[in-house]
PDB file of C-alpha atoms in Angstrom:
ATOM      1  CA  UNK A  53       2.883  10.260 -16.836  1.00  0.00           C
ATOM      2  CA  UNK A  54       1.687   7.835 -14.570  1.00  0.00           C
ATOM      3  CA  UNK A  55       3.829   7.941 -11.499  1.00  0.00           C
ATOM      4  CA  UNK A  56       3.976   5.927  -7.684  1.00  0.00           C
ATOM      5  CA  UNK A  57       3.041   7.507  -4.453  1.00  0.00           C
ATOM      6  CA  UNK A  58       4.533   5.928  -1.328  1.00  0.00           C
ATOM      7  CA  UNK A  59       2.278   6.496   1.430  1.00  0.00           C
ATOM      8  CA  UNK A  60       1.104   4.792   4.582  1.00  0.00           C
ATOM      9  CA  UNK A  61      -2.366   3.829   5.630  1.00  0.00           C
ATOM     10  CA  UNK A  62      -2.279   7.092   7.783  1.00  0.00           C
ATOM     11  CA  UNK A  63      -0.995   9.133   5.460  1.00  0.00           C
ATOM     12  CA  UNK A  64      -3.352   7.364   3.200  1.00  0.00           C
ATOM     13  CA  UNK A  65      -6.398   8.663   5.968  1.00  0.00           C
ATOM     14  CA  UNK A  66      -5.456  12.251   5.597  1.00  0.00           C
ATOM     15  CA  UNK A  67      -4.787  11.925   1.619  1.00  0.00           C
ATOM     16  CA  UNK A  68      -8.816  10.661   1.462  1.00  0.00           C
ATOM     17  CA  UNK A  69     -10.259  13.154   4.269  1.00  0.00           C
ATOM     18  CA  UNK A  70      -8.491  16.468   2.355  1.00  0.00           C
ATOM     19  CA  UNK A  71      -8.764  14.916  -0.800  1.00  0.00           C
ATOM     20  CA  UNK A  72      -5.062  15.833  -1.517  1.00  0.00           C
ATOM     21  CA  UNK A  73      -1.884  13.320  -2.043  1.00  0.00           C
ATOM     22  CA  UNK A  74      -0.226  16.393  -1.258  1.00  0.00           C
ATOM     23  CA  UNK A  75       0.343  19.982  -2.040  1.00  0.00           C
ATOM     24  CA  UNK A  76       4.252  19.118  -3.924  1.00  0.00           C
ATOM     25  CA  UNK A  77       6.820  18.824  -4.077  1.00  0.00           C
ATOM     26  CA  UNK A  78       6.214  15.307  -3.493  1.00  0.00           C
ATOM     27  CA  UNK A  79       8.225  12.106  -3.836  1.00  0.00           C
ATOM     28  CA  UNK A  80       7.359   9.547  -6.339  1.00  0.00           C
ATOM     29  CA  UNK A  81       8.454   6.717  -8.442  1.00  0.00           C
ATOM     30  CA  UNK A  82       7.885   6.538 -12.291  1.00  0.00           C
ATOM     31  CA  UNK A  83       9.934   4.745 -15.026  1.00  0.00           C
ATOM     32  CA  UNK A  84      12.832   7.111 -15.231  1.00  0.00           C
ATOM     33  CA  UNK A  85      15.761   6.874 -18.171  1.00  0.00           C
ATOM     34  CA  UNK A  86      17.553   5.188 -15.058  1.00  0.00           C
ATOM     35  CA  UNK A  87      15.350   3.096 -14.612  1.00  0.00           C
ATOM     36  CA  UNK A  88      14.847   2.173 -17.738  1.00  0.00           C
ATOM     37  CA  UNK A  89      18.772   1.852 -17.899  1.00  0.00           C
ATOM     38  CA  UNK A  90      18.942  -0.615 -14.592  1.00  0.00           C
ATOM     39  CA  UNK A  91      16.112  -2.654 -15.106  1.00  0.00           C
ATOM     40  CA  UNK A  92      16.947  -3.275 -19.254  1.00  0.00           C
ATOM     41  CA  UNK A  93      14.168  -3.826 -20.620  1.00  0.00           C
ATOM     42  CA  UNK A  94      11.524  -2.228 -23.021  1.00  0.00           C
ATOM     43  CA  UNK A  95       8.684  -4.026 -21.898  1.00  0.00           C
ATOM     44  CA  UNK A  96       6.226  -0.730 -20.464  1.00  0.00           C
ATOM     45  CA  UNK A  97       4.457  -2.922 -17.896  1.00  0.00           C
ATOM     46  CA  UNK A  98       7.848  -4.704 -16.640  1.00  0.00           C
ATOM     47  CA  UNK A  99       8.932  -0.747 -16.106  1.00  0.00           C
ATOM     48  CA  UNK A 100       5.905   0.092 -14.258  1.00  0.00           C
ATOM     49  CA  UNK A 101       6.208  -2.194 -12.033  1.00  0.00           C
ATOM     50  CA  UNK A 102       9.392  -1.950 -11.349  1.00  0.00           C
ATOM     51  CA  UNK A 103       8.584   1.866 -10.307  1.00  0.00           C
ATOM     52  CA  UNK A 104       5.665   0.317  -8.186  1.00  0.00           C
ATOM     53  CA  UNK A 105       8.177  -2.328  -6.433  1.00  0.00           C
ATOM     54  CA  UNK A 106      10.576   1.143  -5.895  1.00  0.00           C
ATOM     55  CA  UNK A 107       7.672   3.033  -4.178  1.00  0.00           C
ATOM     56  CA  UNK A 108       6.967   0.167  -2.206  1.00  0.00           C
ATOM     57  CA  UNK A 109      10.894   0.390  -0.813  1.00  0.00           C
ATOM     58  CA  UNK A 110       9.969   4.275  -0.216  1.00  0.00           C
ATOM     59  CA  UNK A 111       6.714   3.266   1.395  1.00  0.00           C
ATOM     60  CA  UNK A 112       8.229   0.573   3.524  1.00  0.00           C
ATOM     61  CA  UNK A 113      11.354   3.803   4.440  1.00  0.00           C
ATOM     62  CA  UNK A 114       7.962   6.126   5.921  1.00  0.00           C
ATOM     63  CA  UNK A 115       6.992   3.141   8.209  1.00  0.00           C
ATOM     64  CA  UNK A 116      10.221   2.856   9.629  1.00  0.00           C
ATOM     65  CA  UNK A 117       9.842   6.556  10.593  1.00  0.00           C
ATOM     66  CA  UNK A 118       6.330   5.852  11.809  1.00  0.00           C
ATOM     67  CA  UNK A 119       6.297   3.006  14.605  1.00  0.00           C
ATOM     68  CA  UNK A 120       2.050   3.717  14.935  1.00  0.00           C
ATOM     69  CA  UNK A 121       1.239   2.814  11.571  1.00  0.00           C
ATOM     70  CA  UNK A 122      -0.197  -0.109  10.646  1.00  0.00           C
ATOM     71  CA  UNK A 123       2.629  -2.236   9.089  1.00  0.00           C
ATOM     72  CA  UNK A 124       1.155  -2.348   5.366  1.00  0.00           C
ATOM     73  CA  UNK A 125       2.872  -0.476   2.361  1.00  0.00           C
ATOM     74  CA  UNK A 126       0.871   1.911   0.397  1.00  0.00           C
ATOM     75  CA  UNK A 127       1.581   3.053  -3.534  1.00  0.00           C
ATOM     76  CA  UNK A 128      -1.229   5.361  -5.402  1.00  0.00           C
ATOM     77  CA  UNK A 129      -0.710   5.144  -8.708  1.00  0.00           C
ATOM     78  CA  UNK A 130      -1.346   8.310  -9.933  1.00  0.00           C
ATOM     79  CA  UNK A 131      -1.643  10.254 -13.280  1.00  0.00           C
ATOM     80  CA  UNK A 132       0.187  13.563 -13.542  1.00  0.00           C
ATOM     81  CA  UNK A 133       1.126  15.916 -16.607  1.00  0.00           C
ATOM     82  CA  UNK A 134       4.975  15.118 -17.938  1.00  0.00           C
ATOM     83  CA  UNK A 135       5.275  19.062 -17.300  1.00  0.00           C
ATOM     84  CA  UNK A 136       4.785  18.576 -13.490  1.00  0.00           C
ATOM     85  CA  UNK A 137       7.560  15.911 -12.680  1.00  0.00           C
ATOM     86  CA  UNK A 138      11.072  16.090 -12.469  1.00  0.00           C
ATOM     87  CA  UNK A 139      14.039  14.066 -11.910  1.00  0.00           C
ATOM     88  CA  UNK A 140      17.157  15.109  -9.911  1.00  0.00           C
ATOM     89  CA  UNK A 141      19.897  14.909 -12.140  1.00  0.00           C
ATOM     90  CA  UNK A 142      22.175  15.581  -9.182  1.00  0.00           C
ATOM     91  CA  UNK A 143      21.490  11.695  -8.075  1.00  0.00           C
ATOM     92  CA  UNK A 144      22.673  10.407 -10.837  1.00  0.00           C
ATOM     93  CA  UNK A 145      22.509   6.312 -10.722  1.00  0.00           C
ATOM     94  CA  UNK A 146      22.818   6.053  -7.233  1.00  0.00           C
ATOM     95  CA  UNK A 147      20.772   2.707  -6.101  1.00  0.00           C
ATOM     96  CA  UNK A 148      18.403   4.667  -3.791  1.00  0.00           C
ATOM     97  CA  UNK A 149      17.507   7.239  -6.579  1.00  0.00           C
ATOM     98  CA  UNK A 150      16.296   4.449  -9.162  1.00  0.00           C
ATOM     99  CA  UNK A 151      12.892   6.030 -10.450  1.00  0.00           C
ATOM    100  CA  UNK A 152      12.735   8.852  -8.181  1.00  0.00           C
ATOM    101  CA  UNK A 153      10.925  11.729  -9.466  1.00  0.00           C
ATOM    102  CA  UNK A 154       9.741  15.008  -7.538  1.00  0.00           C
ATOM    103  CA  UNK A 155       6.260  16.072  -8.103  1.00  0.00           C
ATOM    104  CA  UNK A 156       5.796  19.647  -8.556  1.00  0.00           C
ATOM    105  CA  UNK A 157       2.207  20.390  -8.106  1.00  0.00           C
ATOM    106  CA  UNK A 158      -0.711  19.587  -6.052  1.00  0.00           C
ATOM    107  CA  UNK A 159      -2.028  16.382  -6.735  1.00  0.00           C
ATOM    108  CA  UNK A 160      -5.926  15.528  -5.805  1.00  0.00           C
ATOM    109  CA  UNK A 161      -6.536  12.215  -4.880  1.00  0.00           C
ATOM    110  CA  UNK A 162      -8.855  11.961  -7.525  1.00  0.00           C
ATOM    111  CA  UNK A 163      -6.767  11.427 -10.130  1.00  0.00           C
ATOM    112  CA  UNK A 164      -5.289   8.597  -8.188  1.00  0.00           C
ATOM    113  CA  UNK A 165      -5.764   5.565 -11.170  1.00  0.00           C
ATOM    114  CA  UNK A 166      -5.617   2.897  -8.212  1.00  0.00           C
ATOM    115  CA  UNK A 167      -4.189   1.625  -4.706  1.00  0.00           C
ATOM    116  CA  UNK A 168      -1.713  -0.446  -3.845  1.00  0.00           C
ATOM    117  CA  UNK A 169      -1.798  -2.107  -0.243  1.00  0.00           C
ATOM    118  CA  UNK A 170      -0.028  -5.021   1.432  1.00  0.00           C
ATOM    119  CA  UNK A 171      -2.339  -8.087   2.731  1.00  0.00           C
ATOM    120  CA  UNK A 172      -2.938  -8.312   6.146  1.00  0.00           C
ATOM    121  CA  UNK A 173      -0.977 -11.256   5.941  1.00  0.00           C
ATOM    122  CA  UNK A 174       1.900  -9.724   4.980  1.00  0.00           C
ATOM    123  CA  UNK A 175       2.016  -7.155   8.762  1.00  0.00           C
ATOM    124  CA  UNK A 176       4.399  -9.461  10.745  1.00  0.00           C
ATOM    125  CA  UNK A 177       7.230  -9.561   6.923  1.00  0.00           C
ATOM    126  CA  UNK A 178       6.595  -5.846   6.702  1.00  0.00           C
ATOM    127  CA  UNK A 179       7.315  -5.120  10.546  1.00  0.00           C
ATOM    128  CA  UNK A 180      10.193  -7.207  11.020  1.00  0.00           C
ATOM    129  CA  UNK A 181      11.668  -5.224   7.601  1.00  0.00           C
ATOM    130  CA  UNK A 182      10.982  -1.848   8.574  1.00  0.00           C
ATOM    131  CA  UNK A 183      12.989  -2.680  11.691  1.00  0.00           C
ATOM    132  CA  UNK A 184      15.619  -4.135  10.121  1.00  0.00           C
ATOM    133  CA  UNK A 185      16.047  -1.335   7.215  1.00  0.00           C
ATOM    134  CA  UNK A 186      18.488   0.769   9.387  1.00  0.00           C
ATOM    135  CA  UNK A 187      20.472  -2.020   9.626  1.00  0.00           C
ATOM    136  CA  UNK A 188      20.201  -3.096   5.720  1.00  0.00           C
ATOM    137  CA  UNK A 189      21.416   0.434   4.839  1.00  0.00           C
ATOM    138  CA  UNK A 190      24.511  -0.111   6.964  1.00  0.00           C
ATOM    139  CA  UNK A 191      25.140  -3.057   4.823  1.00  0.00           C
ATOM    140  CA  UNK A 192      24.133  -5.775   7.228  1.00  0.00           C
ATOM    141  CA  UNK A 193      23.450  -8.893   4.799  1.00  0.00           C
ATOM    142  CA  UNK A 194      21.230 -10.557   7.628  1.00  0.00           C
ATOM    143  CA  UNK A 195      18.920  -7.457   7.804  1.00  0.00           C
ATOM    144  CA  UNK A 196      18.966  -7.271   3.974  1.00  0.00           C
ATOM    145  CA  UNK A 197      17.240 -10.483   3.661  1.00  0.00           C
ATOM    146  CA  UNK A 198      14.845  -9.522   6.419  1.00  0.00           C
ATOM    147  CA  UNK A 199      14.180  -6.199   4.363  1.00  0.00           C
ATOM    148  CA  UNK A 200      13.916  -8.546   0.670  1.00  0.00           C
ATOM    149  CA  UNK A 201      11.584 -10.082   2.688  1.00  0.00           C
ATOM    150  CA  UNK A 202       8.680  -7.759   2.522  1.00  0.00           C
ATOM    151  CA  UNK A 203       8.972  -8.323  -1.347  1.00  0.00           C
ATOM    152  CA  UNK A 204       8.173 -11.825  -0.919  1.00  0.00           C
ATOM    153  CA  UNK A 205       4.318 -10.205  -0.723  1.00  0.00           C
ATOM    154  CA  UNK A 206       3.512  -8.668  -3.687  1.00  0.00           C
ATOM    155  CA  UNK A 207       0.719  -5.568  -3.045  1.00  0.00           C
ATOM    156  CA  UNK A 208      -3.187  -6.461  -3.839  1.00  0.00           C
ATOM    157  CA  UNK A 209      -4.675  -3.960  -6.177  1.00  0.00           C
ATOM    158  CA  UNK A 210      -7.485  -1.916  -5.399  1.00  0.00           C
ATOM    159  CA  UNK A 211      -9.809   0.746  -6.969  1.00  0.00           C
ATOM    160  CA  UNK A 212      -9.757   3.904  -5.684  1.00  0.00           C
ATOM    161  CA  UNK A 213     -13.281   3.438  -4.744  1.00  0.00           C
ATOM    162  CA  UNK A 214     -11.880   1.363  -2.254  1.00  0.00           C
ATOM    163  CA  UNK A 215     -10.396   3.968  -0.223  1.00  0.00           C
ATOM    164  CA  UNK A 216     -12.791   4.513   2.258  1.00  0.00           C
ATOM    165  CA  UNK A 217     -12.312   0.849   3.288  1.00  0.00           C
ATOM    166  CA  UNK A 218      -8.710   0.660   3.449  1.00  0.00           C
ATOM    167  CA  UNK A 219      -8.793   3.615   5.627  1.00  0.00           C
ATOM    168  CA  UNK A 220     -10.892   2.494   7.673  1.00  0.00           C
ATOM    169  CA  UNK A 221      -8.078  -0.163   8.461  1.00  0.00           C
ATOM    170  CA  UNK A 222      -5.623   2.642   9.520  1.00  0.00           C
TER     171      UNK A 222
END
């Protein structure tokens, strides 16, 4: 199953120097039955990206929580067995829980299938949205549209060969 990793660049750092997206449980995004169920449609690669676009959300969430990192959201894509994710029936189709899955294993960076990273460009949009997420959550319309934003970028692509580089950016 392939699933989405929110991350940082920082937390994108320590993933590359222990060679570990984490030891699990971990949060992720993948296409979900819910997800399948909001979004409507069968189309795999509209799914997939839809997961990506909810990881993104989750990524954007961690740098509101971090005010040192740089203001870029990070997705691995990453391959896992079926047998080692799980969704949390208990959320039911609540907005925030659309394609969340728990990862129950350790997952090595090295099955990471590729890296998803905002544009340097796309900093000052990301920033002004992580500040104004509290806010969004509240239900503030204004801040909403500063969050929606940050979607208005959509995340370059990049092997994980790559890595080294975009850490280097952290």
């Amino acid at each position: 199953m392939r699933v989405y990793v929110p991350l940082t660049l920082p937390a994108l750092a320590e993933a590359h120097k222990t060679g570990e997206l984490g030891s699990g449980p971990l949060v992720a995004y993948a296409v979900t039955p819910g997800l399948r169920e909001w979004y409507v449609s069968e189309d795999i690669e509209e799914l997939e990206y839809a997961a990506l676009g909810r990881a993104a959300l989750a990524s954007l969430r961690l740098l509101a929580a971090d005010p040192d990192a740089v203001r870029r959201r990070v997705v691995v894509a990453v391959d896992v067995s079926d047998g080692a994710v799980s969704v949390d029936p208990g959320r039911g189709p609540e907005a925030s829980a659309l394609g969340e899955v728990t990862v129950t294993v350790a997952v090595p960076l090295a099955k990471a299938a590729s890296v998803h990273v905002d544009a340097e460009d796309a900093e000052p949009d990301v920033a002004a949205a992580a500040d104004a997420l509290a806010a969004a959550d509240g239900g503030d319309d204004d801040a909403q549209a500063v969050v929606d934003g940050a979607d208005d970028h959509e995340l370059l692509w990049f092997a994980t060969q790559e890595i080294p580089n975009l850490v280097g950016q952290a």
